């Protein structure tokens, strides 16, 4: 299973710091993400859609030395909270208190670095919201109108949309439990007064239609101010195409006045004598929450929010929130005629879908924040996967097999492999490595004269420019891809220079190579910190560096310029810490376990868990039964005999884990090519003596040239469970040997005259192989630890060679290597 994440001594979010204020002459950036609604646990789609994306940008800004703050909090008012409170038989405040804590715990686990994570039910929210309303009212941007609404005489209140249900009015549907705002069966949006046979969800009685007066924001009157702002800022802030299209669609349909009050009790009271029994509509007051939460952060909040000359506002959200931030919220602020800091850049995501369907908070479908926390998959893997799948232009799909592929190939085999190879070699004792000391490059060696080092430096400098350009434009997925490309270049550099040979042949040049490679490790820890902060903390720990001092890509300190000389990024003589693997493989059986665990809805999972618990209790009762129903206790001897027989039968049904259970055959690679969607993988067509060849995916690109993979005999494990690798199903596994630090990998080769398809045997061990190995029994995992190459370069299980009719299987040069 993947390793547990590295935990720093204290999280930044737990340490109350002196509030930051805008600084003259610096770039001041105010960052917000859509306030998550507090009536449920956030799912992965919510997390990538707002808080995680904003966190990456906030961390990038800090990395660059900008003066940035990140503001967020729970959106707590409105109908949905009241409805949830009714469901859980408690007050709206109790619901908000409960779920605010749950949200905070989830975001803390995901390493979200808020400067302030507040709540819209705060006194500051009431104060700021009412002050803005009064200014709009004074400036005559409001109007009054009468609406028809359902009123329940039993509950003595007007019913919000979600507190009404009835028969859907859409012809052909007529679903009898349609909600007042939408029918879940046909999907059509509804008005509660359109429902047939409406009923109150609380008392089940029929409500009646009544007139009720409300206040409206006159968007048509504010159109000129709003259009001027949008035309200027959409260009200056490089708004995404989906944000521009959604905003323009509101103008094409014609701006209409928007009701800003509701007949509810839970919300910000309207400071108007006629409407004192009403509260503000949640979409009027929720965006104001950004301001009020900043007011909770600092009493000098106006220096951020009324300072457009010196502050840039970046806002992150899902596509369904766009019009409220590009039309409603700016109109509200423009209507005050005050000098507000209006949004410069909006970053919008489409939807992240789950396996075959959609994430859904209301239906409990998908992986939720607390689910991720309860797996053994570390947070840096979750963050990486969500960000590589960030739905920036179109909807994207979360699948467990894709998460497995990205972890095993991109994080483990690419990034983790590069960092570990470099630091492990430096940590080796003198005579084998550098005794954990960053080497000094002798005067007789020049980076300009070593072509591979010069080329690497040029590529890294170009990638850094691309990374900064992408991140400045909030193209986060592209920024991550660029950073990971540097890791790929690092691996290629190690292979090209063959540092393990160079150490023996030219130590001066090897010192340059390893000092350069260590600099690239440091650079990767910096570039990837916005995306995977726990990964970067662990790398800094292994480098024995302080993040407070060294984590920077600031122009002011000249850090960006230094990157052009990666051999200068770490000082010669610096002693590194203890290297260890950064990622662990996610196995097929783990993927299958998680897929089953999280299938269906949360309600389905609860029912499954309850059923399993009942089965366990029944089984336990059966085991501990002491009476046969006549009042006589069963004989202990008989029970013992029965248990013994059951154990024997079970043992007979489950064979011992013996090497003969593996179906290893001589195979011939008929064709090999690079995987179309994975730089580190080959796809081979291998003849194993069957009617058709088998497709096999192998992570050997970095170790064996493509031309050496063609038309050669290999040892193939044929009875592993097939697994998808980046969209291609691998139907077997090619055996290969690797040295201790995984810097060298070689194929296990049968004798050239061995027959294709013949089974490889182990003298002294007889038996038939399993048709298919059961991954839950971990047969392969148990046996693999004893597969190795010996001093004679023979491939062995323990001390028994892998044998064919033509002789023993061997490796080229790796002695005492691990085979898998």
PDB file of N, CA, C and O in Angstrom, residues 335-379:
ATOM      1  N   UNK A 335     -23.119  48.929  -7.376  1.00  0.00           N
ATOM      2  CA  UNK A 335     -24.298  49.684  -6.944  1.00  0.00           C
ATOM      3  C   UNK A 335     -24.072  50.531  -5.706  1.00  0.00           C
ATOM      4  O   UNK A 335     -24.867  51.423  -5.401  1.00  0.00           O
ATOM      5  N   UNK A 336     -22.977  50.284  -4.969  1.00  0.00           N
ATOM      6  CA  UNK A 336     -22.685  51.090  -3.773  1.00  0.00           C
ATOM      7  C   UNK A 336     -21.998  52.406  -4.130  1.00  0.00           C
ATOM      8  O   UNK A 336     -21.889  53.297  -3.287  1.00  0.00           O
ATOM      9  N   UNK A 337     -21.456  52.472  -5.380  1.00  0.00           N
ATOM     10  CA  UNK A 337     -20.668  53.646  -5.819  1.00  0.00           C
ATOM     11  C   UNK A 337     -19.433  53.858  -4.952  1.00  0.00           C
ATOM     12  O   UNK A 337     -18.955  54.994  -4.800  1.00  0.00           O
ATOM     13  N   UNK A 338     -18.909  52.788  -4.385  1.00  0.00           N
ATOM     14  CA  UNK A 338     -17.675  52.864  -3.601  1.00  0.00           C
ATOM     15  C   UNK A 338     -16.535  52.222  -4.396  1.00  0.00           C
ATOM     16  O   UNK A 338     -16.756  51.496  -5.368  1.00  0.00           O
ATOM     17  N   UNK A 339     -15.303  52.476  -3.953  1.00  0.00           N
ATOM     18  CA  UNK A 339     -14.115  52.073  -4.707  1.00  0.00           C
ATOM     19  C   UNK A 339     -13.697  50.643  -4.333  1.00  0.00           C
ATOM     20  O   UNK A 339     -12.643  50.416  -3.732  1.00  0.00           O
ATOM     21  N   UNK A 340     -14.493  49.658  -4.733  1.00  0.00           N
ATOM     22  CA  UNK A 340     -14.231  48.269  -4.361  1.00  0.00           C
ATOM     23  C   UNK A 340     -13.139  47.648  -5.241  1.00  0.00           C
ATOM     24  O   UNK A 340     -12.970  48.017  -6.406  1.00  0.00           O
ATOM     25  N   UNK A 341     -12.429  46.685  -4.658  1.00  0.00           N
ATOM     26  CA  UNK A 341     -11.510  45.840  -5.430  1.00  0.00           C
ATOM     27  C   UNK A 341     -12.365  44.791  -6.137  1.00  0.00           C
ATOM     28  O   UNK A 341     -12.875  43.870  -5.499  1.00  0.00           O
ATOM     29  N   UNK A 342     -12.554  44.945  -7.432  1.00  0.00           N
ATOM     30  CA  UNK A 342     -13.376  43.995  -8.193  1.00  0.00           C
ATOM     31  C   UNK A 342     -12.487  42.882  -8.762  1.00  0.00           C
ATOM     32  O   UNK A 342     -11.284  43.060  -8.950  1.00  0.00           O
ATOM     33  N   UNK A 343     -13.121  41.767  -9.057  1.00  0.00           N
ATOM     34  CA  UNK A 343     -12.378  40.603  -9.544  1.00  0.00           C
ATOM     35  C   UNK A 343     -11.615  40.921 -10.823  1.00  0.00           C
ATOM     36  O   UNK A 343     -12.184  41.428 -11.789  1.00  0.00           O
ATOM     37  N   UNK A 344     -10.311  40.564 -10.819  1.00  0.00           N
ATOM     38  CA  UNK A 344      -9.498  40.699 -12.023  1.00  0.00           C
ATOM     39  C   UNK A 344      -9.546  39.406 -12.833  1.00  0.00           C
ATOM     40  O   UNK A 344      -9.839  39.412 -14.026  1.00  0.00           O
ATOM     41  N   UNK A 345      -9.252  38.285 -12.176  1.00  0.00           N
ATOM     42  CA  UNK A 345      -9.165  36.996 -12.889  1.00  0.00           C
ATOM     43  C   UNK A 345     -10.110  35.986 -12.258  1.00  0.00           C
ATOM     44  O   UNK A 345     -10.141  35.846 -11.028  1.00  0.00           O
ATOM     45  N   UNK A 346     -10.850  35.284 -13.093  1.00  0.00           N
ATOM     46  CA  UNK A 346     -11.723  34.205 -12.631  1.00  0.00           C
ATOM     47  C   UNK A 346     -11.213  32.896 -13.226  1.00  0.00           C
ATOM     48  O   UNK A 346     -10.957  32.806 -14.429  1.00  0.00           O
ATOM     49  N   UNK A 347     -11.025  31.900 -12.381  1.00  0.00           N
ATOM     50  CA  UNK A 347     -10.580  30.585 -12.843  1.00  0.00           C
ATOM     51  C   UNK A 347     -11.722  29.596 -12.624  1.00  0.00           C
ATOM     52  O   UNK A 347     -12.161  29.384 -11.491  1.00  0.00           O
ATOM     53  N   UNK A 348     -12.184  29.028 -13.717  1.00  0.00           N
ATOM     54  CA  UNK A 348     -13.402  28.210 -13.688  1.00  0.00           C
ATOM     55  C   UNK A 348     -13.089  26.768 -14.062  1.00  0.00           C
ATOM     56  O   UNK A 348     -12.342  26.521 -15.016  1.00  0.00           O
ATOM     57  N   UNK A 349     -13.652  25.826 -13.337  1.00  0.00           N
ATOM     58  CA  UNK A 349     -13.524  24.414 -13.711  1.00  0.00           C
ATOM     59  C   UNK A 349     -14.871  23.878 -14.176  1.00  0.00           C
ATOM     60  O   UNK A 349     -15.927  24.322 -13.728  1.00  0.00           O
ATOM     61  N   UNK A 350     -14.783  22.897 -15.074  1.00  0.00           N
ATOM     62  CA  UNK A 350     -15.968  22.129 -15.463  1.00  0.00           C
ATOM     63  C   UNK A 350     -16.190  21.056 -14.387  1.00  0.00           C
ATOM     64  O   UNK A 350     -15.685  21.184 -13.275  1.00  0.00           O
ATOM     65  N   UNK A 351     -16.866  19.962 -14.719  1.00  0.00           N
ATOM     66  CA  UNK A 351     -17.182  18.957 -13.702  1.00  0.00           C
ATOM     67  C   UNK A 351     -16.189  17.796 -13.720  1.00  0.00           C
ATOM     68  O   UNK A 351     -15.744  17.354 -14.782  1.00  0.00           O
ATOM     69  N   UNK A 352     -15.840  17.323 -12.535  1.00  0.00           N
ATOM     70  CA  UNK A 352     -15.121  16.066 -12.393  1.00  0.00           C
ATOM     71  C   UNK A 352     -16.166  14.979 -12.157  1.00  0.00           C
ATOM     72  O   UNK A 352     -16.913  15.035 -11.178  1.00  0.00           O
ATOM     73  N   UNK A 353     -16.243  14.010 -13.066  1.00  0.00           N
ATOM     74  CA  UNK A 353     -17.205  12.914 -12.930  1.00  0.00           C
ATOM     75  C   UNK A 353     -16.541  11.703 -12.284  1.00  0.00           C
ATOM     76  O   UNK A 353     -15.315  11.568 -12.298  1.00  0.00           O
ATOM     77  N   UNK A 354     -17.364  10.811 -11.738  1.00  0.00           N
ATOM     78  CA  UNK A 354     -16.852   9.666 -10.983  1.00  0.00           C
ATOM     79  C   UNK A 354     -17.169   8.352 -11.682  1.00  0.00           C
ATOM     80  O   UNK A 354     -18.347   8.023 -11.880  1.00  0.00           O
ATOM     81  N   UNK A 355     -16.113   7.607 -12.077  1.00  0.00           N
ATOM     82  CA  UNK A 355     -16.255   6.306 -12.725  1.00  0.00           C
ATOM     83  C   UNK A 355     -17.308   6.421 -13.840  1.00  0.00           C
ATOM     84  O   UNK A 355     -17.079   7.079 -14.814  1.00  0.00           O
ATOM     85  N   UNK A 356     -18.480   5.805 -13.681  1.00  0.00           N
ATOM     86  CA  UNK A 356     -19.458   5.786 -14.777  1.00  0.00           C
ATOM     87  C   UNK A 356     -20.492   6.910 -14.677  1.00  0.00           C
ATOM     88  O   UNK A 356     -21.305   7.092 -15.561  1.00  0.00           O
ATOM     89  N   UNK A 357     -20.466   7.684 -13.575  1.00  0.00           N
ATOM     90  CA  UNK A 357     -21.515   8.690 -13.421  1.00  0.00           C
ATOM     91  C   UNK A 357     -20.979   9.994 -12.873  1.00  0.00           C
ATOM     92  O   UNK A 357     -19.830  10.346 -13.095  1.00  0.00           O
ATOM     93  N   UNK A 358     -21.822  10.742 -12.162  1.00  0.00           N
ATOM     94  CA  UNK A 358     -21.452  12.049 -11.641  1.00  0.00           C
ATOM     95  C   UNK A 358     -21.277  11.998 -10.130  1.00  0.00           C
ATOM     96  O   UNK A 358     -21.976  11.264  -9.438  1.00  0.00           O
ATOM     97  N   UNK A 359     -20.325  12.812  -9.626  1.00  0.00           N
ATOM     98  CA  UNK A 359     -20.291  13.065  -8.190  1.00  0.00           C
ATOM     99  C   UNK A 359     -21.600  13.763  -7.816  1.00  0.00           C
ATOM    100  O   UNK A 359     -22.106  14.590  -8.565  1.00  0.00           O
ATOM    101  N   UNK A 360     -22.133  13.407  -6.661  1.00  0.00           N
ATOM    102  CA  UNK A 360     -23.360  14.058  -6.221  1.00  0.00           C
ATOM    103  C   UNK A 360     -23.402  14.132  -4.707  1.00  0.00           C
ATOM    104  O   UNK A 360     -23.371  13.095  -4.034  1.00  0.00           O
ATOM    105  N   UNK A 361     -23.453  15.373  -4.172  1.00  0.00           N
ATOM    106  CA  UNK A 361     -23.567  15.525  -2.725  1.00  0.00           C
ATOM    107  C   UNK A 361     -24.934  15.069  -2.244  1.00  0.00           C
ATOM    108  O   UNK A 361     -25.063  14.390  -1.235  1.00  0.00           O
ATOM    109  N   UNK A 362     -25.975  15.449  -3.001  1.00  0.00           N
ATOM    110  CA  UNK A 362     -27.332  15.126  -2.558  1.00  0.00           C
ATOM    111  C   UNK A 362     -27.584  13.624  -2.558  1.00  0.00           C
ATOM    112  O   UNK A 362     -28.271  13.097  -1.694  1.00  0.00           O
ATOM    113  N   UNK A 363     -26.993  12.910  -3.551  1.00  0.00           N
ATOM    114  CA  UNK A 363     -27.208  11.461  -3.638  1.00  0.00           C
ATOM    115  C   UNK A 363     -26.087  10.659  -2.976  1.00  0.00           C
ATOM    116  O   UNK A 363     -26.175   9.434  -2.872  1.00  0.00           O
ATOM    117  N   UNK A 364     -25.033  11.354  -2.551  1.00  0.00           N
ATOM    118  CA  UNK A 364     -23.938  10.659  -1.873  1.00  0.00           C
ATOM    119  C   UNK A 364     -23.107   9.787  -2.792  1.00  0.00           C
ATOM    120  O   UNK A 364     -22.539   8.786  -2.361  1.00  0.00           O
ATOM    121  N   UNK A 365     -23.008  10.150  -4.087  1.00  0.00           N
ATOM    122  CA  UNK A 365     -22.271   9.330  -5.050  1.00  0.00           C
ATOM    123  C   UNK A 365     -20.853   9.876  -5.226  1.00  0.00           C
ATOM    124  O   UNK A 365     -20.668  11.072  -5.446  1.00  0.00           O
ATOM    125  N   UNK A 366     -19.853   8.987  -5.147  1.00  0.00           N
ATOM    126  CA  UNK A 366     -18.472   9.382  -5.386  1.00  0.00           C
ATOM    127  C   UNK A 366     -17.612   9.254  -4.147  1.00  0.00           C
ATOM    128  O   UNK A 366     -18.040   8.734  -3.117  1.00  0.00           O
ATOM    129  N   UNK A 367     -16.379   9.747  -4.258  1.00  0.00           N
ATOM    130  CA  UNK A 367     -15.442   9.728  -3.139  1.00  0.00           C
ATOM    131  C   UNK A 367     -15.490  11.101  -2.476  1.00  0.00           C
ATOM    132  O   UNK A 367     -15.280  12.123  -3.126  1.00  0.00           O
ATOM    133  N   UNK A 368     -15.749  11.117  -1.177  1.00  0.00           N
ATOM    134  CA  UNK A 368     -15.864  12.371  -0.439  1.00  0.00           C
ATOM    135  C   UNK A 368     -14.571  12.634   0.330  1.00  0.00           C
ATOM    136  O   UNK A 368     -13.721  11.758   0.477  1.00  0.00           O
ATOM    137  N   UNK A 369     -14.425  13.873   0.799  1.00  0.00           N
ATOM    138  CA  UNK A 369     -13.183  14.264   1.454  1.00  0.00           C
ATOM    139  C   UNK A 369     -12.784  13.365   2.595  1.00  0.00           C
ATOM    140  O   UNK A 369     -11.614  12.987   2.742  1.00  0.00           O
ATOM    141  N   UNK A 370     -13.759  12.978   3.424  1.00  0.00           N
ATOM    142  CA  UNK A 370     -13.432  12.101   4.551  1.00  0.00           C
ATOM    143  C   UNK A 370     -13.131  10.678   4.084  1.00  0.00           C
ATOM    144  O   UNK A 370     -12.398   9.937   4.750  1.00  0.00           O
ATOM    145  N   UNK A 371     -13.649  10.284   2.896  1.00  0.00           N
ATOM    146  CA  UNK A 371     -13.306   8.969   2.333  1.00  0.00           C
ATOM    147  C   UNK A 371     -11.824   8.930   1.971  1.00  0.00           C
ATOM    148  O   UNK A 371     -11.119   7.971   2.288  1.00  0.00           O
ATOM    149  N   UNK A 372     -11.356   9.980   1.281  1.00  0.00           N
ATOM    150  CA  UNK A 372      -9.943  10.041   0.888  1.00  0.00           C
ATOM    151  C   UNK A 372      -9.055   9.982   2.122  1.00  0.00           C
ATOM    152  O   UNK A 372      -8.025   9.292   2.147  1.00  0.00           O
ATOM    153  N   UNK A 373      -9.467  10.693   3.145  1.00  0.00           N
ATOM    154  CA  UNK A 373      -8.698  10.739   4.398  1.00  0.00           C
ATOM    155  C   UNK A 373      -8.615   9.358   5.041  1.00  0.00           C
ATOM    156  O   UNK A 373      -7.605   9.022   5.677  1.00  0.00           O
ATOM    157  N   UNK A 374      -9.650   8.540   4.863  1.00  0.00           N
ATOM    158  CA  UNK A 374      -9.703   7.224   5.509  1.00  0.00           C
ATOM    159  C   UNK A 374      -9.023   6.123   4.700  1.00  0.00           C
ATOM    160  O   UNK A 374      -8.975   4.976   5.137  1.00  0.00           O
ATOM    161  N   UNK A 375      -8.524   6.437   3.497  1.00  0.00           N
ATOM    162  CA  UNK A 375      -7.751   5.446   2.737  1.00  0.00           C
ATOM    163  C   UNK A 375      -6.296   5.511   3.198  1.00  0.00           C
ATOM    164  O   UNK A 375      -5.914   6.404   3.958  1.00  0.00           O
ATOM    165  N   UNK A 376      -5.488   4.573   2.712  1.00  0.00           N
ATOM    166  CA  UNK A 376      -4.051   4.626   3.026  1.00  0.00           C
ATOM    167  C   UNK A 376      -3.270   5.313   1.902  1.00  0.00           C
ATOM    168  O   UNK A 376      -2.050   5.295   1.890  1.00  0.00           O
ATOM    169  N   UNK A 377      -4.000   5.919   0.953  1.00  0.00           N
ATOM    170  CA  UNK A 377      -3.351   6.662  -0.128  1.00  0.00           C
ATOM    171  C   UNK A 377      -3.006   8.051   0.414  1.00  0.00           C
ATOM    172  O   UNK A 377      -3.890   8.769   0.884  1.00  0.00           O
ATOM    173  N   UNK A 378      -1.724   8.441   0.380  1.00  0.00           N
ATOM    174  CA  UNK A 378      -1.322   9.706   1.005  1.00  0.00           C
ATOM    175  C   UNK A 378      -1.846  10.932   0.268  1.00  0.00           C
ATOM    176  O   UNK A 378      -2.199  10.872  -0.908  1.00  0.00           O
ATOM    177  N   UNK A 379      -1.879  12.039   0.987  1.00  0.00           N
ATOM    178  CA  UNK A 379      -2.508  13.251   0.471  1.00  0.00           C
ATOM    179  C   UNK A 379      -1.821  13.767  -0.781  1.00  0.00           C
ATOM    180  O   UNK A 379      -2.487  14.286  -1.689  1.00  0.00           O
TER     181      UNK A 379
END
